[in-house]
């Protein structure tokens, strides 16, 4: 591939901002990535388990 074709191809590459989902948890607004398991923590901040769609899916 020629140098000019390589540079033309690279010039089309663009970074895309991640799509974030806004949820309200305990009165706070939280932004997170969609379709990702989230870590559930206790009041001291210790990780307990991971959940997805309200179900426990893994221990931490």
PDB file of C-alpha atoms in Angstrom:
ATOM      1  CA  UNK A   1       0.000   0.000   0.000  1.00  0.00           C
ATOM      2  CA  UNK A   2       1.391   3.374  -0.941  1.00  0.00           C
ATOM      3  CA  UNK A   3       2.242   6.053   1.598  1.00  0.00           C
ATOM      4  CA  UNK A   4      -0.529   8.347   0.344  1.00  0.00           C
ATOM      5  CA  UNK A   5      -3.150   5.600   0.580  1.00  0.00           C
ATOM      6  CA  UNK A   6      -1.995   4.729   4.083  1.00  0.00           C
ATOM      7  CA  UNK A   7      -2.242   8.314   5.245  1.00  0.00           C
ATOM      8  CA  UNK A   8      -5.640   8.780   3.586  1.00  0.00           C
ATOM      9  CA  UNK A   9      -6.943   5.705   5.395  1.00  0.00           C
ATOM     10  CA  UNK A  10      -5.570   6.869   8.743  1.00  0.00           C
ATOM     11  CA  UNK A  11      -7.092  10.320   8.326  1.00  0.00           C
ATOM     12  CA  UNK A  12     -10.587   8.767   8.380  1.00  0.00           C
ATOM     13  CA  UNK A  13     -10.117   7.204  11.812  1.00  0.00           C
ATOM     14  CA  UNK A  14     -12.089   9.020  14.504  1.00  0.00           C
ATOM     15  CA  UNK A  15     -12.486   8.387  18.198  1.00  0.00           C
ATOM     16  CA  UNK A  16     -16.067   7.790  19.336  1.00  0.00           C
ATOM     17  CA  UNK A  17     -17.318   8.878  22.743  1.00  0.00           C
ATOM     18  CA  UNK A  18     -18.745   5.950  24.743  1.00  0.00           C
ATOM     19  CA  UNK A  19     -22.498   5.766  25.117  1.00  0.00           C
ATOM     20  CA  UNK A  20     -23.374   6.199  28.785  1.00  0.00           C
ATOM     21  CA  UNK A  21     -26.555   5.180  30.561  1.00  0.00           C
ATOM     22  CA  UNK A  22     -27.911   7.429  33.308  1.00  0.00           C
ATOM     23  CA  UNK A  23     -29.370   5.659  36.356  1.00  0.00           C
ATOM     24  CA  UNK A  24     -30.429   6.901  39.771  1.00  0.00           C
ATOM     25  CA  UNK A  25     -29.124   4.898  42.728  1.00  0.00           C
ATOM     26  CA  UNK A  26     -29.920   5.972  46.255  1.00  0.00           C
ATOM     27  CA  UNK A  27     -30.795   9.497  45.143  1.00  0.00           C
ATOM     28  CA  UNK A  28     -27.538   9.952  43.208  1.00  0.00           C
ATOM     29  CA  UNK A  29     -27.270  10.079  39.436  1.00  0.00           C
ATOM     30  CA  UNK A  30     -24.756   7.537  38.139  1.00  0.00           C
ATOM     31  CA  UNK A  31     -23.461   7.193  34.581  1.00  0.00           C
ATOM     32  CA  UNK A  32     -22.236   3.778  33.442  1.00  0.00           C
ATOM     33  CA  UNK A  33     -21.547   1.791  30.301  1.00  0.00           C
ATOM     34  CA  UNK A  34     -24.520  -0.203  28.992  1.00  0.00           C
ATOM     35  CA  UNK A  35     -24.575  -4.020  29.211  1.00  0.00           C
ATOM     36  CA  UNK A  36     -21.864  -4.213  31.868  1.00  0.00           C
ATOM     37  CA  UNK A  37     -22.033  -5.894  35.250  1.00  0.00           C
ATOM     38  CA  UNK A  38     -21.582  -3.465  38.121  1.00  0.00           C
ATOM     39  CA  UNK A  39     -19.939  -3.990  41.505  1.00  0.00           C
ATOM     40  CA  UNK A  40     -22.237  -3.795  44.527  1.00  0.00           C
ATOM     41  CA  UNK A  41     -20.543  -2.347  47.609  1.00  0.00           C
ATOM     42  CA  UNK A  42     -21.532  -2.131  51.249  1.00  0.00           C
ATOM     43  CA  UNK A  43     -21.625   1.123  53.217  1.00  0.00           C
ATOM     44  CA  UNK A  44     -17.889   0.868  53.982  1.00  0.00           C
ATOM     45  CA  UNK A  45     -17.035   0.624  50.281  1.00  0.00           C
ATOM     46  CA  UNK A  46     -16.075  -3.051  50.312  1.00  0.00           C
ATOM     47  CA  UNK A  47     -16.960  -4.885  47.094  1.00  0.00           C
ATOM     48  CA  UNK A  48     -19.530  -7.616  47.751  1.00  0.00           C
ATOM     49  CA  UNK A  49     -20.567  -9.041  44.383  1.00  0.00           C
ATOM     50  CA  UNK A  50     -21.308  -8.113  40.777  1.00  0.00           C
ATOM     51  CA  UNK A  51     -24.830  -7.739  39.459  1.00  0.00           C
ATOM     52  CA  UNK A  52     -26.408  -7.417  36.030  1.00  0.00           C
ATOM     53  CA  UNK A  53     -30.034  -6.411  35.501  1.00  0.00           C
ATOM     54  CA  UNK A  54     -30.658  -6.704  39.242  1.00  0.00           C
ATOM     55  CA  UNK A  55     -29.352 -10.287  39.492  1.00  0.00           C
ATOM     56  CA  UNK A  56     -26.181 -11.490  41.191  1.00  0.00           C
ATOM     57  CA  UNK A  57     -23.845 -12.830  38.503  1.00  0.00           C
ATOM     58  CA  UNK A  58     -20.429 -13.203  40.179  1.00  0.00           C
ATOM     59  CA  UNK A  59     -18.601 -12.996  43.478  1.00  0.00           C
ATOM     60  CA  UNK A  60     -15.791 -10.483  43.775  1.00  0.00           C
TER      61      UNK A  60
END
